[in-house]
Coordinates of C-alpha atoms in Angstrom, one line a residue:
M1 CA -216.7 -94.8 53.9
S2 CA -215.1 -94.7 50.4
L3 CA -213.5 -91.5 49.1
I4 CA -213.4 -92.6 45.8
A5 CA -216.1 -91.0 43.4
S6 CA -218.8 -93.5 42.3
R7 CA -218.2 -92.8 38.7
L8 CA -215.0 -94.8 39.0
S9 CA -216.8 -98.0 40.2
A10 CA -217.4 -99.6 36.9
V11 CA -214.0 -98.3 35.2
K12 CA -211.1 -100.6 34.8
P13 CA -207.5 -99.5 34.4
S14 CA -206.0 -100.0 31.0
A15 CA -205.5 -103.7 30.5
S16 CA -202.6 -103.3 28.1
M17 CA -200.8 -101.0 30.7
A18 CA -201.7 -103.8 33.4
V19 CA -199.9 -106.5 31.4
S20 CA -196.8 -104.5 30.9
Q21 CA -196.7 -103.6 34.5
A22 CA -196.9 -107.4 35.3
A23 CA -194.2 -108.1 32.9
R24 CA -192.0 -105.4 34.6
E25 CA -192.7 -106.9 37.9
L26 CA -191.6 -110.4 36.8
A27 CA -188.5 -109.0 35.1
A28 CA -187.6 -107.4 38.2
T29 CA -187.3 -110.8 39.8
G30 CA -184.7 -111.7 37.3
V31 CA -186.8 -113.4 34.7
D32 CA -186.3 -112.7 31.1
V33 CA -189.6 -111.3 29.8
I34 CA -190.5 -110.3 26.3
D35 CA -193.0 -107.6 26.9
L36 CA -195.3 -107.5 23.9
G37 CA -198.3 -105.9 25.9
L38 CA -198.0 -102.1 24.8
G39 CA -198.1 -100.8 21.2
E40 CA -195.0 -98.6 21.0
P41 CA -192.7 -98.4 18.3
D42 CA -189.1 -99.2 19.0
F43 CA -187.9 -96.6 16.6
A44 CA -186.5 -93.1 17.6
A45 CA -188.6 -90.1 16.6
P46 CA -187.1 -88.4 13.2
D47 CA -183.9 -86.4 13.7
H48 CA -185.5 -83.2 12.3
V49 CA -188.4 -83.5 14.9
T50 CA -186.1 -83.7 17.7
E51 CA -184.1 -80.8 16.4
A52 CA -187.1 -78.6 16.0
A53 CA -188.1 -79.3 19.8
F54 CA -184.4 -78.5 20.7
N55 CA -184.5 -75.3 18.7
A56 CA -187.7 -74.2 20.1
A57 CA -186.7 -74.9 23.7
K58 CA -183.3 -72.9 23.1
A59 CA -185.2 -70.0 21.6
G60 CA -187.5 -69.8 24.6
R61 CA -190.7 -70.8 22.7
M62 CA -192.1 -72.6 25.8
L63 CA -195.0 -70.5 26.9
Y64 CA -198.6 -71.4 27.2
T65 CA -200.5 -71.8 23.9
A66 CA -204.1 -71.4 23.0
S67 CA -206.1 -74.3 24.6
L68 CA -207.1 -76.0 21.3
G69 CA -203.4 -75.6 20.2
A70 CA -201.1 -73.1 18.7
P71 CA -202.1 -71.6 15.5
D72 CA -199.2 -72.8 13.6
C73 CA -199.6 -76.4 14.9
R74 CA -203.2 -76.3 14.1
K75 CA -202.6 -75.0 10.4
A76 CA -200.1 -78.0 10.1
V77 CA -202.8 -80.3 11.0
A78 CA -205.2 -78.8 8.8
A79 CA -202.9 -79.0 5.9
K80 CA -202.2 -82.7 6.7
F81 CA -205.8 -83.4 6.5
A82 CA -206.1 -81.6 3.0
R83 CA -202.9 -83.1 1.7
E84 CA -203.4 -86.7 2.9
N85 CA -206.9 -87.3 3.3
G86 CA -208.7 -84.9 0.8
L87 CA -210.4 -83.0 3.9
D88 CA -210.8 -79.2 4.1
Y89 CA -211.0 -78.1 7.6
A90 CA -210.7 -74.4 9.0
I91 CA -208.5 -73.8 12.1
D92 CA -211.6 -73.7 14.4
E93 CA -212.4 -77.2 13.3
I94 CA -209.1 -78.4 14.7
A95 CA -208.2 -79.5 18.2
V96 CA -204.7 -80.6 19.5
A97 CA -204.5 -82.3 22.8
N98 CA -202.3 -84.5 24.7
G99 CA -202.5 -87.7 22.6
A100 CA -205.4 -89.0 20.8
K101 CA -206.9 -90.5 23.8
Q102 CA -207.5 -86.9 25.3
I103 CA -209.1 -86.0 22.1
I104 CA -211.8 -88.7 22.6
F105 CA -211.8 -88.1 26.2
N106 CA -212.7 -84.6 25.7
A107 CA -215.2 -85.2 22.8
L108 CA -217.2 -87.6 25.3
M109 CA -217.0 -85.2 28.1
T110 CA -218.6 -82.5 25.8
T111 CA -221.4 -84.9 24.4
V112 CA -222.2 -87.9 26.7
N113 CA -225.1 -87.9 29.1
D114 CA -226.0 -90.8 31.5
G115 CA -227.6 -93.5 29.6
D116 CA -226.3 -92.6 26.2
E117 CA -225.1 -95.4 24.2
L118 CA -221.8 -95.9 22.4
V119 CA -221.5 -98.4 19.6
L120 CA -217.9 -99.9 20.1
P121 CA -217.6 -102.7 17.6
A122 CA -215.7 -105.7 19.2
P123 CA -212.7 -106.1 19.1
Y124 CA -212.2 -102.6 20.2
F125 CA -209.5 -100.3 21.7
V126 CA -209.3 -101.2 25.4
S127 CA -210.1 -97.6 26.7
Y128 CA -213.2 -97.1 24.4
P129 CA -215.6 -98.7 27.0
E130 CA -213.9 -97.5 30.1
M131 CA -214.0 -93.9 28.9
A132 CA -217.9 -94.2 27.9
K133 CA -218.6 -95.7 31.4
L134 CA -216.6 -92.8 33.1
F135 CA -219.2 -90.4 31.5
G136 CA -222.2 -92.4 32.3
G137 CA -222.4 -93.8 28.8
V138 CA -223.4 -97.4 28.0
P139 CA -221.1 -99.3 25.8
V140 CA -222.9 -101.4 23.2
T141 CA -220.4 -104.0 21.7
P142 CA -221.6 -105.8 18.8
A143 CA -219.2 -108.6 17.9
C144 CA -217.2 -108.5 14.6
P145 CA -215.6 -111.9 14.3
A146 CA -212.8 -113.1 12.2
E147 CA -215.2 -114.3 9.5
T148 CA -216.0 -110.7 8.6
G149 CA -212.4 -109.7 8.7
F150 CA -213.1 -108.1 12.3
R151 CA -215.1 -105.4 10.4
L152 CA -218.3 -104.0 11.2
T153 CA -221.2 -104.7 8.6
P154 CA -224.1 -102.6 7.7
E155 CA -226.3 -105.3 9.2
V156 CA -224.5 -105.5 12.6
L157 CA -224.6 -101.7 12.8
E158 CA -228.4 -101.4 12.0
A159 CA -229.2 -103.9 14.8
A160 CA -227.0 -102.0 17.3
L161 CA -228.4 -98.5 16.8
T162 CA -231.3 -97.2 19.0
E163 CA -232.8 -94.0 19.9
R164 CA -230.4 -93.7 22.6
T165 CA -227.4 -94.0 20.5
R166 CA -224.9 -91.0 20.9
W167 CA -221.7 -92.3 19.2
L168 CA -220.4 -95.0 16.8
F169 CA -216.6 -95.6 17.0
L170 CA -214.6 -96.7 14.2
N171 CA -211.0 -97.8 14.4
M172 CA -209.1 -98.4 11.2
P173 CA -206.7 -99.8 10.8
G174 CA -208.0 -101.6 14.1
N175 CA -206.4 -102.1 17.2
P176 CA -206.2 -104.9 18.0
S177 CA -207.2 -106.6 14.6
G178 CA -205.5 -104.5 11.9
A179 CA -208.6 -104.6 10.0
V180 CA -208.8 -102.0 7.3
Y181 CA -212.0 -100.7 5.6
S182 CA -212.5 -100.1 1.7
Q183 CA -214.3 -97.0 0.6
A184 CA -217.4 -99.3 -0.5
Q185 CA -217.4 -100.7 3.1
L186 CA -217.4 -97.1 4.6
R187 CA -220.1 -96.0 2.3
A188 CA -222.3 -99.0 3.2
L189 CA -221.9 -98.0 6.9
G190 CA -222.7 -94.5 6.0
A191 CA -225.9 -95.4 4.4
V192 CA -227.2 -96.9 7.6
L193 CA -226.0 -93.7 9.6
A194 CA -227.7 -91.5 7.3
K195 CA -230.9 -92.9 8.9
Y196 CA -229.9 -91.9 12.3
P197 CA -229.2 -88.2 12.2
D198 CA -228.5 -87.8 15.9
V199 CA -225.7 -90.3 15.9
L200 CA -222.3 -88.9 15.9
I201 CA -219.3 -90.9 14.3
L202 CA -215.8 -91.0 15.9
S203 CA -213.3 -92.3 13.3
D204 CA -210.0 -93.1 15.1
E205 CA -207.4 -93.2 12.3
I206 CA -204.2 -93.2 14.4
Y207 CA -202.7 -96.0 12.4
E208 CA -203.6 -94.7 9.0
H209 CA -200.1 -94.7 7.6
I210 CA -199.4 -98.3 8.8
V211 CA -201.3 -100.2 6.2
F212 CA -199.9 -103.3 4.3
D213 CA -200.0 -105.3 1.1
G214 CA -200.3 -102.0 -1.1
R215 CA -203.8 -101.1 0.4
E216 CA -205.1 -97.5 0.2
F217 CA -206.5 -95.9 3.5
I218 CA -209.7 -94.0 3.0
S219 CA -210.8 -91.7 5.9
F220 CA -214.2 -92.1 6.8
A221 CA -215.0 -88.3 6.3
K222 CA -213.7 -88.7 2.8
A223 CA -215.8 -91.7 2.1
C224 CA -218.9 -90.3 3.7
P225 CA -218.6 -86.3 3.1
E226 CA -222.7 -86.0 3.6
L227 CA -221.9 -86.9 7.0
R228 CA -219.1 -84.4 7.8
E229 CA -220.9 -82.2 10.5
R230 CA -221.3 -85.5 12.6
I231 CA -217.9 -86.8 12.2
L232 CA -214.9 -86.4 14.5
T233 CA -211.7 -87.7 12.9
V234 CA -209.0 -88.6 15.4
N235 CA -205.3 -88.8 14.8
G236 CA -201.9 -88.1 16.1
V237 CA -198.1 -88.5 15.7
S238 CA -197.6 -91.2 18.2
K239 CA -197.5 -94.3 15.8
A240 CA -196.6 -93.0 12.4
Y241 CA -193.6 -90.9 13.9
A242 CA -192.7 -93.1 16.7
M243 CA -193.5 -90.0 19.0
T244 CA -195.6 -91.9 21.7
G245 CA -194.0 -89.9 24.6
W246 CA -194.3 -86.6 23.0
R247 CA -198.1 -87.0 23.7
V248 CA -199.6 -85.1 20.8
G249 CA -202.9 -85.9 19.2
Y250 CA -205.3 -84.0 17.0
G251 CA -208.8 -84.2 15.9
A252 CA -211.0 -82.5 13.3
G253 CA -214.8 -82.0 13.5
P254 CA -217.7 -79.5 13.6
K255 CA -217.1 -76.2 15.0
W256 CA -219.7 -76.8 17.9
L257 CA -218.0 -80.0 19.1
I258 CA -214.4 -78.6 18.9
K259 CA -215.4 -75.5 20.9
G260 CA -217.0 -77.6 23.6
M261 CA -213.8 -79.8 23.6
G262 CA -211.7 -76.4 23.9
T263 CA -213.7 -75.7 27.0
V264 CA -212.9 -79.2 28.5
Q265 CA -209.3 -78.8 27.7
S266 CA -208.9 -75.1 29.2
Q267 CA -210.3 -76.3 32.4
S268 CA -208.4 -79.5 32.6
C269 CA -204.8 -79.5 31.4
T270 CA -204.9 -75.9 29.7
S271 CA -203.0 -77.0 26.6
V272 CA -200.4 -79.2 25.2
S273 CA -196.6 -78.7 25.7
A274 CA -195.4 -75.7 23.6
V275 CA -192.2 -77.8 22.7
A276 CA -194.1 -80.8 21.7
Q277 CA -196.4 -78.8 19.4
H278 CA -193.3 -77.3 17.6
A279 CA -192.0 -81.0 17.2
T280 CA -195.5 -81.9 15.7
V281 CA -195.3 -79.1 13.2
A282 CA -191.9 -80.5 12.1
A283 CA -193.4 -84.1 11.7
L284 CA -196.3 -83.2 9.7
D285 CA -194.8 -80.5 7.5
G286 CA -191.3 -82.0 7.1
P287 CA -189.9 -85.0 5.1
Q288 CA -192.2 -88.0 5.2
E289 CA -189.9 -90.6 4.0
V290 CA -189.5 -91.8 7.6
V291 CA -193.2 -92.7 7.6
T292 CA -192.6 -95.0 4.7
R293 CA -189.6 -96.5 6.1
F294 CA -191.3 -97.3 9.4
R295 CA -194.3 -98.9 7.6
E296 CA -192.0 -101.2 5.5
A297 CA -190.5 -102.4 8.7
F298 CA -193.8 -103.0 10.5
E299 CA -194.8 -104.8 7.4
Q300 CA -191.9 -107.2 7.5
R301 CA -192.4 -107.9 11.2
R302 CA -196.0 -108.7 10.4
D303 CA -194.9 -111.2 7.9
L304 CA -192.5 -112.8 10.2
V305 CA -195.3 -113.3 13.0
V306 CA -197.9 -114.6 10.6
A307 CA -195.5 -117.2 9.2
G308 CA -194.4 -118.0 12.9
I309 CA -197.9 -118.5 14.2
A310 CA -199.2 -120.4 11.2
G311 CA -196.5 -123.2 12.3
I312 CA -198.1 -123.5 15.8
D313 CA -201.0 -125.9 16.1
G314 CA -203.8 -124.6 17.9
L315 CA -203.3 -120.9 17.1
T316 CA -204.8 -119.1 14.2
L317 CA -204.0 -115.7 12.8
D318 CA -205.4 -113.9 9.7
P319 CA -202.6 -111.6 8.5
P320 CA -203.5 -108.1 9.9
E321 CA -204.1 -105.4 7.1
G322 CA -202.6 -102.7 9.1
A323 CA -201.3 -101.3 12.5
F324 CA -198.6 -103.2 14.5
Y325 CA -200.6 -106.0 16.3
A326 CA -201.4 -109.7 15.8
Y327 CA -204.8 -110.7 17.3
I328 CA -204.2 -114.4 17.7
G329 CA -207.1 -117.0 18.1
C330 CA -206.6 -119.7 20.7
A331 CA -210.2 -121.2 20.8
V332 CA -208.6 -124.7 20.2
L333 CA -206.5 -124.2 23.6
I334 CA -209.4 -123.7 25.7
G335 CA -209.8 -126.8 27.9
K336 CA -206.3 -127.9 27.9
V337 CA -204.1 -128.2 31.1
T338 CA -200.8 -126.6 31.7
P339 CA -197.7 -128.6 33.0
A340 CA -198.5 -127.3 36.5
G341 CA -201.9 -128.9 36.5
H342 CA -204.0 -125.7 35.8
R343 CA -206.9 -125.8 33.2
I344 CA -207.0 -123.1 30.4
D345 CA -210.7 -122.0 30.6
T346 CA -210.5 -118.5 29.1
D347 CA -208.0 -116.4 27.1
V348 CA -207.1 -114.7 30.2
D349 CA -205.9 -117.9 31.7
F350 CA -203.8 -118.5 28.6
A351 CA -202.3 -115.0 28.5
Q352 CA -201.4 -115.7 32.4
Y353 CA -199.8 -119.0 31.5
L354 CA -197.9 -117.5 28.8
L355 CA -196.4 -114.8 30.9
D356 CA -195.8 -117.2 33.8
A357 CA -194.4 -120.2 31.7
G358 CA -193.3 -118.7 28.4
H359 CA -192.2 -115.4 29.8
V360 CA -194.1 -113.5 26.9
A361 CA -196.4 -110.6 28.1
A362 CA -199.6 -110.6 25.8
V363 CA -203.1 -109.1 26.4
P364 CA -206.0 -111.3 26.4
G365 CA -208.9 -110.8 24.0
T366 CA -211.4 -110.4 26.9
A367 CA -209.9 -106.8 27.1
Y368 CA -211.1 -106.1 23.7
G369 CA -214.4 -107.6 23.8
L370 CA -214.0 -110.5 21.6
S371 CA -212.7 -113.9 22.8
P372 CA -210.7 -116.3 23.0
F373 CA -207.8 -114.3 21.6
F374 CA -204.6 -112.7 22.7
R375 CA -202.9 -109.8 21.2
I376 CA -199.1 -109.2 20.9
S377 CA -197.5 -106.0 19.6
T378 CA -195.3 -106.4 16.7
A379 CA -193.8 -103.1 17.1
T380 CA -190.4 -104.5 18.0
S381 CA -187.3 -106.1 16.4
K382 CA -187.4 -109.1 14.3
E383 CA -185.1 -110.8 16.6
V384 CA -187.2 -110.2 19.6
L385 CA -190.2 -111.2 17.6
S386 CA -188.6 -114.5 16.6
E387 CA -187.7 -115.3 20.1
A388 CA -191.3 -114.6 21.2
V389 CA -192.9 -116.8 18.6
S390 CA -190.5 -119.5 19.7
R391 CA -191.6 -119.2 23.4
I392 CA -195.4 -119.1 22.4
A393 CA -194.8 -122.3 20.5
R394 CA -193.0 -124.1 23.3
A395 CA -195.6 -123.0 25.8
V396 CA -198.5 -124.1 23.4
A397 CA -196.7 -127.5 22.8
S398 CA -196.4 -128.1 26.6
L399 CA -200.3 -128.1 27.1
T400 CA -202.0 -131.4 27.3
D401 CA -205.7 -132.6 26.9

């Protein structure tokens, strides 16, 4: 008899974490592996953030906080939304959690019943469908191909919505594609959603500050204010401030939803680390020059990878518009044979070949619901990325018909 709960039977571990674990295991045997599986900036957190945490700890400000976040942290989040996104939220419309993923987790636990459908445009972040299934939800994954810029269109959205739809997820800039939506594109989606008053919208904007080529980021709640009472805007300090390990995410939404999320959090992790919340206040309220510096570095790395992949026959890559990933098409390689005599039938096969023969860890597009692609993180140095592109080129060149 299995002692594992049945709800876990359909849920898979994080694909990106699994790839990085495989890379670590290979590296432990002495192989020089370049791990481009996880999306984690290689920068240190800003000095003033670290100092704020240190000072808070020395002053003994390390006790429990309110489940939804300390008042000063929630105020800093509200001020950020007003300042940067033109959104007005009261403190009781703000939640602070252990990363943006927990914000999403809490929201789904609060709202999803067995059989509820969640529309997750593919390619999607790997954790979305697994979280949906954990709560008895049914992932609906309409394809958003490269031909549409990996963006959801009103026509595709309309076809995906049913009377059972509970949530639509948007992720912009997108992980893994880097897709960014214009205000007009968001308004067009909003016009469709206006016809479905029971559908909630989760706008995952964790990469909002990492947009390229002078693009302007528009929050979905700003573009479609008439849908405000149905929108949960998700963000955090992990990506923009290089604070992944601090584990602080936040969300803004209607009071009834935030209250429910607070109940979930109070009975699970209680609250977020007090020291990490002090660091978050420093990040949001402090100097923002570092955010611009990080973005500029990510754009330069994007350009390097785009140029490198363009020189590899058999691979395709439209320049990502934001985030720090490259979602690389490998359709031409399907059916080719490795030097060891193995046939590449899927992007999973190619990612495994790339790890085994090229010693580059990448995540197959299957994990994001759209194949055949593979994703690499560009959140590392130019030197590492240059070497990775060279290894990818050699691995591709070694394939035969």
